[in-house]
Structures are given as structure tokens and as C-alpha cells.
mmCIF file of C-alpha atoms in Angstrom:
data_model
loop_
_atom_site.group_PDB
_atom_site.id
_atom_site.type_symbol
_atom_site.label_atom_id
_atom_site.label_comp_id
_atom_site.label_asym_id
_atom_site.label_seq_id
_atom_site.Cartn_x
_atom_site.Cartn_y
_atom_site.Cartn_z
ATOM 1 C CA UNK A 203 -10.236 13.836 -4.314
ATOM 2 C CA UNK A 204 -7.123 15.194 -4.565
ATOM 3 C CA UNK A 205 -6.197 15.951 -1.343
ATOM 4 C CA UNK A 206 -6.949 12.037 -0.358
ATOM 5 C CA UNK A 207 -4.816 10.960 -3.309
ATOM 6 C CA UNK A 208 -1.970 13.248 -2.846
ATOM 7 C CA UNK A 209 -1.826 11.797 0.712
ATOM 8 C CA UNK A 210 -2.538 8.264 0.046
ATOM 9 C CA UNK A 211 0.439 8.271 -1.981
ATOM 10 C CA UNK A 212 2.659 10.462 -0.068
ATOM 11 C CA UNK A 213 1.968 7.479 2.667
ATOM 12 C CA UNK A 214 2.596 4.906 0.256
ATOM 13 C CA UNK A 215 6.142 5.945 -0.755
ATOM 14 C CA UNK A 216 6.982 6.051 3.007
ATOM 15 C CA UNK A 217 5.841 2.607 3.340
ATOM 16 C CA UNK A 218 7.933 1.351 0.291
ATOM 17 C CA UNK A 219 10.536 3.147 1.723
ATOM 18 C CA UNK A 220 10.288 1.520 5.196
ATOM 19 C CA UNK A 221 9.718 -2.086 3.985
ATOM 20 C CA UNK A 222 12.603 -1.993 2.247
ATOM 21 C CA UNK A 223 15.041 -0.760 4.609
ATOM 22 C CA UNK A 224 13.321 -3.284 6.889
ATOM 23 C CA UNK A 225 13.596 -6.258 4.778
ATOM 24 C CA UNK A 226 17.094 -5.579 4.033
ATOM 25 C CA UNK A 227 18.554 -4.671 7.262
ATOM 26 C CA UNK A 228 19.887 -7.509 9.781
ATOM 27 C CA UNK A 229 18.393 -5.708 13.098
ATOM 28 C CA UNK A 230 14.636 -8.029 13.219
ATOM 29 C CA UNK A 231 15.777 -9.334 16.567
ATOM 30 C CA UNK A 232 18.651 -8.823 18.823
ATOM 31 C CA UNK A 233 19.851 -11.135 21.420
ATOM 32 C CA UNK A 234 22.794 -12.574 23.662
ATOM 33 C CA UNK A 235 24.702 -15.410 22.410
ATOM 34 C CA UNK A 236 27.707 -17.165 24.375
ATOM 35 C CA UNK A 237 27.888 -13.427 26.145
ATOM 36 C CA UNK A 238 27.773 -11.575 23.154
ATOM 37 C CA UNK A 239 25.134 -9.242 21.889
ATOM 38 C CA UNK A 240 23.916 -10.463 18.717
ATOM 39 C CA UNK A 241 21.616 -9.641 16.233
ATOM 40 C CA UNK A 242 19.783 -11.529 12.579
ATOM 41 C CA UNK A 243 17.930 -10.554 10.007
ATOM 42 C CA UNK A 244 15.808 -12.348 6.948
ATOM 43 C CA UNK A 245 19.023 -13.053 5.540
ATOM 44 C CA UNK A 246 21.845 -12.877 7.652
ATOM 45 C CA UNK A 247 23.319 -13.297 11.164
ATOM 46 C CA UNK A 248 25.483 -11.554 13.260
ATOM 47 C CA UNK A 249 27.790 -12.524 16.274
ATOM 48 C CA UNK A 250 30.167 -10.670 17.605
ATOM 49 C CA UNK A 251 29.852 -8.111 14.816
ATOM 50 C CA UNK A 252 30.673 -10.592 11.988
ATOM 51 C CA UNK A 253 27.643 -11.252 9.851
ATOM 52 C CA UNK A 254 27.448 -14.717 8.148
ATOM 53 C CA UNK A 255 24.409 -15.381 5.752
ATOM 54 C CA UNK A 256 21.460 -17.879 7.072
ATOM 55 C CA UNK A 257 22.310 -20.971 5.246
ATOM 56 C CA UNK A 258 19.877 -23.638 7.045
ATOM 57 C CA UNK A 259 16.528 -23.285 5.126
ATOM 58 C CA UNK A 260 13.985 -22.741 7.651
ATOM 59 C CA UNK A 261 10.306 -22.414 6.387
ATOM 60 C CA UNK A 262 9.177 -19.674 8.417
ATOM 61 C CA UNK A 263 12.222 -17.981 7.047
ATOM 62 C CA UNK A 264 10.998 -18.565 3.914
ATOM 63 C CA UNK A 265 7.460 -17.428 3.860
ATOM 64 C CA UNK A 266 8.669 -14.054 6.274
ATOM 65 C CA UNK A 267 11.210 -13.383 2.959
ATOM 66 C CA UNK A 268 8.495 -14.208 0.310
ATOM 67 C CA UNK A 269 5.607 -12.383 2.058
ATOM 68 C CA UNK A 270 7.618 -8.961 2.952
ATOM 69 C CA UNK A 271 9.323 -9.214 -0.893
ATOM 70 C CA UNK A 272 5.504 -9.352 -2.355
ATOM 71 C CA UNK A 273 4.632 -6.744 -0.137
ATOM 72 C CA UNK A 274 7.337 -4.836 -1.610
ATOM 73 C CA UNK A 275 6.550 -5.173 -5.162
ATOM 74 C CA UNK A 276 2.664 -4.688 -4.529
ATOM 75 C CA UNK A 277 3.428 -1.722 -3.017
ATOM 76 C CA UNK A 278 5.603 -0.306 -6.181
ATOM 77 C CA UNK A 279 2.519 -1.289 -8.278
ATOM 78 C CA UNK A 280 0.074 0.650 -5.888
ATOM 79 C CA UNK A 281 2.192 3.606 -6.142
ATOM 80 C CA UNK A 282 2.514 3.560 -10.150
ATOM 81 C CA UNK A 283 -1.250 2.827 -10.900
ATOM 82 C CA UNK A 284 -1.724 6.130 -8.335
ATOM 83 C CA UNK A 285 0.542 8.249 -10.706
ATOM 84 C CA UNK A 286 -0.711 7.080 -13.559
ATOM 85 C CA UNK A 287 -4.527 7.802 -12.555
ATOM 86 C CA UNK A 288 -3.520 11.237 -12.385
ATOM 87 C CA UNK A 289 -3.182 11.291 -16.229
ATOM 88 C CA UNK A 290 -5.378 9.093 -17.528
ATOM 89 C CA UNK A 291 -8.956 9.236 -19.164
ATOM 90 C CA UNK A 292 -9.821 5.885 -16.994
ATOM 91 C CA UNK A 293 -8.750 7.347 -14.043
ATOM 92 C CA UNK A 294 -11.925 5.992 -11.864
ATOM 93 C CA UNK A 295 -10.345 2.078 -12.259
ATOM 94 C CA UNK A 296 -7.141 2.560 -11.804
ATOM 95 C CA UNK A 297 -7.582 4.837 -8.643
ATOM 96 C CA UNK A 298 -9.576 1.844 -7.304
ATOM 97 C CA UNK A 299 -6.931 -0.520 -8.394
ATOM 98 C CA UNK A 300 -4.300 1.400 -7.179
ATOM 99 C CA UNK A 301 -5.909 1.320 -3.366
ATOM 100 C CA UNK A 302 -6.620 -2.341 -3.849
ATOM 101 C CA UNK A 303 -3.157 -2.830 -4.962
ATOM 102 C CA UNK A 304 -1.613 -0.604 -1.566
ATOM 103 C CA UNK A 305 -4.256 -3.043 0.645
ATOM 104 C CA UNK A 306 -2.624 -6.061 -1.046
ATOM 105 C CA UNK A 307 0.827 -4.648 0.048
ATOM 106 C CA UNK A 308 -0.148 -4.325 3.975
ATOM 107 C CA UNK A 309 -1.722 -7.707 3.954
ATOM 108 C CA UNK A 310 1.385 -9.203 2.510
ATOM 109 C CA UNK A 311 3.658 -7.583 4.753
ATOM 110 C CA UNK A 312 1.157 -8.291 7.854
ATOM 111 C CA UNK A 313 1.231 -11.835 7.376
ATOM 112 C CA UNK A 314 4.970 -12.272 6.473
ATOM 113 C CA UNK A 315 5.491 -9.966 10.540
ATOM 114 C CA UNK A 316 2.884 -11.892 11.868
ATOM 115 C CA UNK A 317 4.728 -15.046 10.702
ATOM 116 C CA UNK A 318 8.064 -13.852 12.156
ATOM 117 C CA UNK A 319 6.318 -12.790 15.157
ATOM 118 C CA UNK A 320 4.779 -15.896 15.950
ATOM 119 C CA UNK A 321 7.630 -18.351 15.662
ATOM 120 C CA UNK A 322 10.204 -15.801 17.272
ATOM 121 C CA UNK A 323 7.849 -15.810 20.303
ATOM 122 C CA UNK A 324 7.122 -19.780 20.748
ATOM 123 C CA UNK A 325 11.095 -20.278 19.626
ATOM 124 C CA UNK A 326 13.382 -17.980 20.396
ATOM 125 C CA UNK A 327 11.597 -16.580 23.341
ATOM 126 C CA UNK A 328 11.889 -19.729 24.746
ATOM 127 C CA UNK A 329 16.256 -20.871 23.639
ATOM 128 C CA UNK A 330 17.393 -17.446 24.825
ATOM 129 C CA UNK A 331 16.212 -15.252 28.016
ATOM 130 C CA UNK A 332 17.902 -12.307 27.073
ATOM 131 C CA UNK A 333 16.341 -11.066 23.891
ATOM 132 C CA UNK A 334 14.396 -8.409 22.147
ATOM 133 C CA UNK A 335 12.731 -7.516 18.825
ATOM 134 C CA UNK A 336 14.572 -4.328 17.434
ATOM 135 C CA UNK A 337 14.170 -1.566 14.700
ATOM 136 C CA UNK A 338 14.205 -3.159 11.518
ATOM 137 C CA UNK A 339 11.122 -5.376 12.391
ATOM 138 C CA UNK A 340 9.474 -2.218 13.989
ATOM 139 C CA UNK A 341 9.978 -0.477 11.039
ATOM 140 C CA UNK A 342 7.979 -3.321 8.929
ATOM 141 C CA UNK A 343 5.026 -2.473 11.337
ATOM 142 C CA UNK A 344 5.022 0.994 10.639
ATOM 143 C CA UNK A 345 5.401 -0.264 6.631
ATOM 144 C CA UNK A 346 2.483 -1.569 7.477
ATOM 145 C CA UNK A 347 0.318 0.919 8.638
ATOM 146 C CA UNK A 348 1.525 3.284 5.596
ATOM 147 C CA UNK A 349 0.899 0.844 3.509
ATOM 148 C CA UNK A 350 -2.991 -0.028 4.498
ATOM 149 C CA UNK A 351 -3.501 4.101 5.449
ATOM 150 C CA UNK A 352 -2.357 4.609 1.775
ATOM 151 C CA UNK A 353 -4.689 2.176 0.093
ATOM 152 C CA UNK A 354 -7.452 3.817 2.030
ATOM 153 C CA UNK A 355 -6.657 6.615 1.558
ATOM 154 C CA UNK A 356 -6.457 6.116 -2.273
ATOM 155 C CA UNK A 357 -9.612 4.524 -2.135
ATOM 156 C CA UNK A 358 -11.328 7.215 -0.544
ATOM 157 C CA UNK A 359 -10.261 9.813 -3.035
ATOM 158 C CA UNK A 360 -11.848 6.801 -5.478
ATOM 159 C CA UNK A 361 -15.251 7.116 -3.644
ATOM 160 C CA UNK A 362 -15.260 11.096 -3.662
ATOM 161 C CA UNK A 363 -14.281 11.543 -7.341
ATOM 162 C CA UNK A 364 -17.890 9.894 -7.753
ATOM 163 C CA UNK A 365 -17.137 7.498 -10.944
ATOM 164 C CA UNK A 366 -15.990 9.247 -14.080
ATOM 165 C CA UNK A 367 -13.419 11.903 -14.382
ATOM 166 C CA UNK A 368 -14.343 15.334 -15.230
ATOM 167 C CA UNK A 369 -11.871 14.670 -18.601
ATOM 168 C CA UNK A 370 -14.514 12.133 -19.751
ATOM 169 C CA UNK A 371 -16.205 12.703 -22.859
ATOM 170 C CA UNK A 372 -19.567 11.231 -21.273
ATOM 171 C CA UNK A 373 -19.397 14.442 -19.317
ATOM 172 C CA UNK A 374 -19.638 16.449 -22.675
ATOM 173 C CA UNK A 375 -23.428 17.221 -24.022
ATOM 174 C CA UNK A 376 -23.351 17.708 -27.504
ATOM 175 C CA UNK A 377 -24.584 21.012 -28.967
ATOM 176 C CA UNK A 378 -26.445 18.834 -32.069
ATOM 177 C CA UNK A 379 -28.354 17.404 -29.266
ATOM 178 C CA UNK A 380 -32.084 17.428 -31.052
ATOM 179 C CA UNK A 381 -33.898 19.042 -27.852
ATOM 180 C CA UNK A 382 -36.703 20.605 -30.472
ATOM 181 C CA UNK A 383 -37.575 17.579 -32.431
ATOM 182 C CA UNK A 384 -41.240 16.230 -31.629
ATOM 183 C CA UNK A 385 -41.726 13.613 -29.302
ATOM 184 C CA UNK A 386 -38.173 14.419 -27.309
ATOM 185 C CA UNK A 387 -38.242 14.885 -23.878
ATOM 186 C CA UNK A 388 -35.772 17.987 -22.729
ATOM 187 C CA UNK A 389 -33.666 16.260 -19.923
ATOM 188 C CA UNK A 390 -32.310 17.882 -16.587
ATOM 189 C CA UNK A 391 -28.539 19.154 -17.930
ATOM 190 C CA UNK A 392 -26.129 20.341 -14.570
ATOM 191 C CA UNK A 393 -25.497 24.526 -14.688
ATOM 192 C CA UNK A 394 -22.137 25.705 -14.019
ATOM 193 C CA UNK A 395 -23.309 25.808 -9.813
ATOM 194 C CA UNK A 396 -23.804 22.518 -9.444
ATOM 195 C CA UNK A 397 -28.023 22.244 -9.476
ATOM 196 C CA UNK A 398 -29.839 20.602 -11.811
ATOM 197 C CA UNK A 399 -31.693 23.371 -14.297
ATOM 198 C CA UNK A 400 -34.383 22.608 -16.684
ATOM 199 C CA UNK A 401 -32.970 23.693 -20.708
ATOM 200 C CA UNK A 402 -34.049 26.771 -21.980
ATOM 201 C CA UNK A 403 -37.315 26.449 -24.906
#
């Protein structure tokens, strides 16, 4: 369980990291313009290296910024709920929440690339004949596969811990349980191997 956690979140703070530094950069697509090499980003434009904010509101724009920035924050959640699961008495929901959360994040920041990817292809592939996509919109690709390898991850280590943490009192059997009073069944208790033993008369 552990070991699936430990690297579902180890995966998951490389994605943050990487969607980040890929939303924020200005290196999503580089092309020639008027002879120049140029380059833009979510929110800016350079030519010529001078960068000059995008200040005609495009949609696709838009819903790129808004899907990548939700990715972002879903992926912040995903990696606090993981902590926190390490601590906590309910640690079976908020594993599971935690890898639902990391899923949420790669979706996000799939559709917001897929998005970008789409319109940059019909558009811009189309206006300019020299162009390319470059690093910061590879690295939101790779954000993506952390991100949805994390959540899996998580929620694998979910599936092995089998429920309830061992730090749950329903794990406890109570000493004062009344195994010799008439009419009592004695149930199946687990030994300290692991197989089911009947309780001592």
C-alpha cells in the first residue's frame, strides 16, 4: 500500500511541478514571423525577443488557461488529501479521494492541451508554414501522464489497503467480548499469521 502511495505521490508532485512551469512559460509554440523566430504562450507573445501580453480575447485561449489552471489546483488538492491519508483514522476515503482528485487533474489538463492542440493545428498550421510546437506544451503532456499515473497509482494503494486502516478501532476485539455466555456463537477471530483460527474454549 505503501509503496503505491509513496509513488503515486512522488509522481504527482512532478506533475504539479511540470504543469506549472508549463502554464507559465511562453514556449507552447514557436514559429517565424516577418523572418523572425517567434514564440507565445497562454499569456504572452514574443517577436523578436520582446514579449507583449495577449490582449485580444480569444476563446480557445480562454478555456486552454482555465482548463490547465484547474488542473493545477486539482492537482495541489490530490497531493494534500495523499499526505493527509497518511495520518488519518479515515484514511480508506481520503486515499480514494485523493486518486480521484489526481484523475480530475489529468483530465483537466488533457482537455485544456487537447484544446490548444486542436485549434493550433486547423489555425496556425494553416497562417504560417514554418512552425512547431515546443517544450512548454510538451511538458503539459508529460504533466499529464504524472498526473493520471499518480491518481492510479494512489488508487491502487486504495484497493490493496483492503478498506479500513489497521489504526481503526473496528480492527480491535474487545477482551469483555461474552464468548462463554449461552446461546453465543464463538466467531472466527484472525491470529497474528494471517489465517483465520477458531477461539480457544
Amino acid at each position: 500500500m505503501y509503496t503505491w502511495m509513496g509513488g503515486g505521490l512522488l509522481c504527482a508532485f512532478s506533475g504539479l511541478v511540470l504543469l506549472i512551469v508549463a502554464t507559465a512559460t511562453d514556449f507552447w509554440m514557436q514559429y517565424r514571423y516577418s523572418g523572425s523566430l517567434s514564440n507565445q504562450g497562454l499569456w504572452r507573445f514574443c517577436v523578436g525577443g520582446r514579449c507583449h501580453p495577449h490582449t485580444i480575447t480569444i476563446a480557445f485561449w480562454d478555456a486552454t488557461r482555465a482548463f490547465m489552471l484547474l488542473s493545477i489546483l486539482s492537482c495541489f488538492a490530490g497531493i494534500i488529501l495523499g499526505l493527509t491519508a497518511y495520518s488519518s483514522s479515515a484514511r480508506s476515503s481520503r486515499t480514494r479521494s485523493a486518486g480521484v482528485t489526481l484523475l480530475i487533474a489529468g483530465f483537466f489538463a488533457l482537455l485544456g492541451l487537447s484544446v490548444y492542440t486542436g485549434v493550433t493545428v486547423s489555425f496556425f498550421g494553416k497562417r504560417y508554414t514554418d512552425w512547431r510546437f515546443s517544450w512548454s506544451y510538451i511538458l503539459g503532456w508529460i504533466g499529464v501522464i504524472l498526473t493520471v499515473s499518480a491518481g492510479t497509482s494512489v488508487l491502487c494503494s486504495w484497493g490493496v489497503g483492503g478498506g479500513a486502516s489497521p489504526q481503526d478501532p473496528s480492527f480491535a476485539v474487545s477482551p469483555e467480548f461474552p464468548l462463554s455466555q449461552p446461546g453465543h456463537k464463538r466467531p472466527f477471530f484472525v491470529s497474528t499469521m494471517g489465517a483465520p483460527t477458531r477461539a480457544a474454549t
